[in-house]
PDB file of C-alpha atoms in Angstrom:
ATOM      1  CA  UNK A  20       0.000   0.000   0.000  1.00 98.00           C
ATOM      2  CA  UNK A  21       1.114   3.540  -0.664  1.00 98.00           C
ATOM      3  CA  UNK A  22      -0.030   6.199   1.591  1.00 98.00           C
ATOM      4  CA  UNK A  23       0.618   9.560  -0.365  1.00 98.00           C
ATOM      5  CA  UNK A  24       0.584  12.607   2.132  1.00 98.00           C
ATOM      6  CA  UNK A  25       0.294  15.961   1.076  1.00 98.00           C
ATOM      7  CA  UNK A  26       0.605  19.238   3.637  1.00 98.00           C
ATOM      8  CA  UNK A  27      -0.594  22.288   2.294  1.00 98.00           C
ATOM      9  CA  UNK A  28       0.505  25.937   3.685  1.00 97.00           C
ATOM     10  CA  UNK A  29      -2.235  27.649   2.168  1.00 97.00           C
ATOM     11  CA  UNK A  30      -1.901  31.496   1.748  1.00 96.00           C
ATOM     12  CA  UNK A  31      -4.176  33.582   4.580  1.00 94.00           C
ATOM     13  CA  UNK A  32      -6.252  35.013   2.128  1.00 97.00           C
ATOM     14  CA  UNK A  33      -7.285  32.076   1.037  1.00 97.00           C
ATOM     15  CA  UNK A  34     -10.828  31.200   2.951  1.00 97.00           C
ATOM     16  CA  UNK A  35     -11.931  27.819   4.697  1.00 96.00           C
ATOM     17  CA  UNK A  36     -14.500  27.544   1.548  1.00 97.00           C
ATOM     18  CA  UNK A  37     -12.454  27.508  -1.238  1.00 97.00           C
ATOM     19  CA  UNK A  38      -9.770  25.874   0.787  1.00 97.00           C
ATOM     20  CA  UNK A  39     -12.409  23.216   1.302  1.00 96.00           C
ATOM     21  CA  UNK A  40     -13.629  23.023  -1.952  1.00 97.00           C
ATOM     22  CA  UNK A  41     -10.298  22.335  -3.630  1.00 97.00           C
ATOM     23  CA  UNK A  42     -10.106  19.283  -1.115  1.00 97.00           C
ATOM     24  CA  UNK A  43     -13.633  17.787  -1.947  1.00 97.00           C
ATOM     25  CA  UNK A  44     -12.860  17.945  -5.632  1.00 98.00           C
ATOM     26  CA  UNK A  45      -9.552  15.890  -4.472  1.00 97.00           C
ATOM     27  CA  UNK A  46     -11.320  13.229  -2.984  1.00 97.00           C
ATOM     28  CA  UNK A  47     -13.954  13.048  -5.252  1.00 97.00           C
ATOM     29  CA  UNK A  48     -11.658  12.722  -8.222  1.00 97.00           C
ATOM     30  CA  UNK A  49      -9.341   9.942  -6.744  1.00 97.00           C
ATOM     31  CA  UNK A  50     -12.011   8.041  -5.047  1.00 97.00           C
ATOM     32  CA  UNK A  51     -13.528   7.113  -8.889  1.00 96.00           C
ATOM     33  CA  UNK A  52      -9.981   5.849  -9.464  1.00 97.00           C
ATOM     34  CA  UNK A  53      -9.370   1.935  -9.570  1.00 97.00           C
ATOM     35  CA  UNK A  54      -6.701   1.307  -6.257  1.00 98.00           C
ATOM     36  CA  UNK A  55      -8.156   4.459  -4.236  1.00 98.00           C
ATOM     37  CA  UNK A  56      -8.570   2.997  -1.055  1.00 98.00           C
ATOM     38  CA  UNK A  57      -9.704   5.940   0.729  1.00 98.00           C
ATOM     39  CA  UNK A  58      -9.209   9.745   1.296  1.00 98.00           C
ATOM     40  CA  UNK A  59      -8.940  11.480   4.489  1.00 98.00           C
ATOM     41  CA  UNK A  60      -8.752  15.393   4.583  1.00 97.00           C
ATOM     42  CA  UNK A  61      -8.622  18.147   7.004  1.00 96.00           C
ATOM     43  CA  UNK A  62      -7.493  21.347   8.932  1.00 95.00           C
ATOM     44  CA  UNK A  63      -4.098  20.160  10.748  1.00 95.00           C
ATOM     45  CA  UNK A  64      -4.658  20.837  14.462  1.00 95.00           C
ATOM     46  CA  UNK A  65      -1.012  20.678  15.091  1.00 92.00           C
ATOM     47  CA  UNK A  66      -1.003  19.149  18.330  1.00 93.00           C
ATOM     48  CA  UNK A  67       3.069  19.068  19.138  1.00 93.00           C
ATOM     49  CA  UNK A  68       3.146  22.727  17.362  1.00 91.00           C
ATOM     50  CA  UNK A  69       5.882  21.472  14.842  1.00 91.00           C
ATOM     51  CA  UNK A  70       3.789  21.993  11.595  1.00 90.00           C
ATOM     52  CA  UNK A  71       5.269  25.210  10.429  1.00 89.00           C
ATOM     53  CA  UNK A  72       2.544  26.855   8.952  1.00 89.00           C
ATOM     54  CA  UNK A  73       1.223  23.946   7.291  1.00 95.00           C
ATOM     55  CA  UNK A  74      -2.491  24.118   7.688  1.00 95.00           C
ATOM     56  CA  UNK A  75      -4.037  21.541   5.723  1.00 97.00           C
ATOM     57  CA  UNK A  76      -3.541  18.181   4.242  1.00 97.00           C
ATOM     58  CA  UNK A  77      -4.488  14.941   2.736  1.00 98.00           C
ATOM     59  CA  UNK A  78      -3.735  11.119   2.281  1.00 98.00           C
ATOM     60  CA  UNK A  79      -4.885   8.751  -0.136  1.00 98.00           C
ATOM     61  CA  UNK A  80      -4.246   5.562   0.388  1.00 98.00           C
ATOM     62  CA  UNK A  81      -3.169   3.596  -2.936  1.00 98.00           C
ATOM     63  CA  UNK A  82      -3.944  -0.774  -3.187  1.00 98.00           C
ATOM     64  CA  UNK A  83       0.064   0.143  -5.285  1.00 97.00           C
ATOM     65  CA  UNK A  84       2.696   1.610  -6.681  1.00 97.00           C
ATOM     66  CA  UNK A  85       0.578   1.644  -9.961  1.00 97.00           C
ATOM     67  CA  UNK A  86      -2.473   3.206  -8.479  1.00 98.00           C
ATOM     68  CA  UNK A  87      -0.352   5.695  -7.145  1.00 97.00           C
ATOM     69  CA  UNK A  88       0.871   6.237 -10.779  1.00 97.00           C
ATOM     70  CA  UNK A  89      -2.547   6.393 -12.270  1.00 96.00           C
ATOM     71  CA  UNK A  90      -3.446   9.219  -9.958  1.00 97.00           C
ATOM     72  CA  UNK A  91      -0.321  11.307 -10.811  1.00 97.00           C
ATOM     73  CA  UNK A  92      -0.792  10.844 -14.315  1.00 97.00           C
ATOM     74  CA  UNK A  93      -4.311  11.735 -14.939  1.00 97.00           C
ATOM     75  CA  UNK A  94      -5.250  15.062 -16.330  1.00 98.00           C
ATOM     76  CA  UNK A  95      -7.302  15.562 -13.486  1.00 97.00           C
ATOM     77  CA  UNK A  96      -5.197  15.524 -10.918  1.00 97.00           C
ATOM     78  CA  UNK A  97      -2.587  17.765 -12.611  1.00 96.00           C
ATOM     79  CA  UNK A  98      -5.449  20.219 -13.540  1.00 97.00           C
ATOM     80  CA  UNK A  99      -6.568  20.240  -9.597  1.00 97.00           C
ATOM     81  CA  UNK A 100      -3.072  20.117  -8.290  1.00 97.00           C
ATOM     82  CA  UNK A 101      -2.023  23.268  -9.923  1.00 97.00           C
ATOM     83  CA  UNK A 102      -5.389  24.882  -8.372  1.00 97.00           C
ATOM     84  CA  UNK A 103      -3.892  23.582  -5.062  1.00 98.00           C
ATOM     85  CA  UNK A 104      -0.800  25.255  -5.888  1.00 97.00           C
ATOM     86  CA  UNK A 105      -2.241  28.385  -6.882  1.00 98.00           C
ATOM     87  CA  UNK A 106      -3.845  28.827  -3.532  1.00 98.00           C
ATOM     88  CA  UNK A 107      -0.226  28.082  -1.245  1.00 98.00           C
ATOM     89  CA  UNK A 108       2.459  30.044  -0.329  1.00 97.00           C
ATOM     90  CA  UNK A 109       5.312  30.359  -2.965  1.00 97.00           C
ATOM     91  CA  UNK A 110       2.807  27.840  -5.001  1.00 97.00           C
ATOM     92  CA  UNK A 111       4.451  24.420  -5.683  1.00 96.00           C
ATOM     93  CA  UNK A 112       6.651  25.429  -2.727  1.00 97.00           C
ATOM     94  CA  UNK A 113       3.788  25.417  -0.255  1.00 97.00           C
ATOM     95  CA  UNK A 114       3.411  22.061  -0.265  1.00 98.00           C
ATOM     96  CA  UNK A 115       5.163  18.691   0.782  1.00 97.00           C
ATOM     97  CA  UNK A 116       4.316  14.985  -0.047  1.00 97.00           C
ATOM     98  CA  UNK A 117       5.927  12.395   1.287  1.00 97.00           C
ATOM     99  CA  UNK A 118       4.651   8.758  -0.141  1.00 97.00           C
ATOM    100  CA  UNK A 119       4.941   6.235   2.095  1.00 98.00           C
ATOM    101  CA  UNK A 120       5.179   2.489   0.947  1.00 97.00           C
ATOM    102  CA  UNK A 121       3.195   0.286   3.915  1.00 95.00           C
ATOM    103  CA  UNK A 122       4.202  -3.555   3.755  1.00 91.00           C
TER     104      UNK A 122
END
C-alpha cells in the first residue's frame, strides 16, 4: 500500500471555503480511481506545534505503486493540483508529499 501525504501551507487570504472546496474535488476525483482505497482530509490541528505553517492536508491511500501512478498521471489531478498550488504560499513550494510504501 502507498499512503501519499500531502501538507498544504495555504496562503491567509485564502478562505476555509475555497480551501475546502479544492479538497472535496480531491477526494472526489481519486475516489472514482481503480486502487483508491480511501481519502482522508482536514485542517491540521497541530497538536506538538511542529507543523510550520502547514495548515491543511491529505492522504490517499493507494492498493500500489501503480495506483499511485494512475493518480499522478491523470489530467485531473494535474489540472486540480495546480489549483492547489495556486492557492499556497510560494505555489508548488507550499506544499510537501511524502509517499509512504506500507508492507
Amino acid at each position: 500500500m502507498i499512503l501519499h501525504c500531502v501538507f498544504c501551507q495555504f496562503d491567509e487570504t485564502v478562505s476555509r471555503l475555497v480551501r475546502e472546496d479544492v479538497l472535496k474535488a480531491l477526494a472526489a476525483f481519486s475516489l472514482g480511481l481503480e486502487g483508491v482505497l480511501a481519502f482522508d482530509w482536514g485542517p491540521n490541528r497541530d497538536f506538538e506545534h511542529k507543523s510550520q505553517g502547514y495548515s491543511d492536508g491529505f492522504v490517499i491511500r493507494f492498493s500500489d505503486r501503480t495506483a499511485s501512478e494512475r493518480y499522478a498521471d491523470h489530467p485531473m489531478h494535474q489540472q486540480l493540483g495546480a489549483q492547489l498550488c495556486a492557492l499556497c504560499v510560494g505555489g508548488g513550494d507550499g506544499i510537501v508529499v511524502f509517499d509512504l510504501e506500507i508492507p
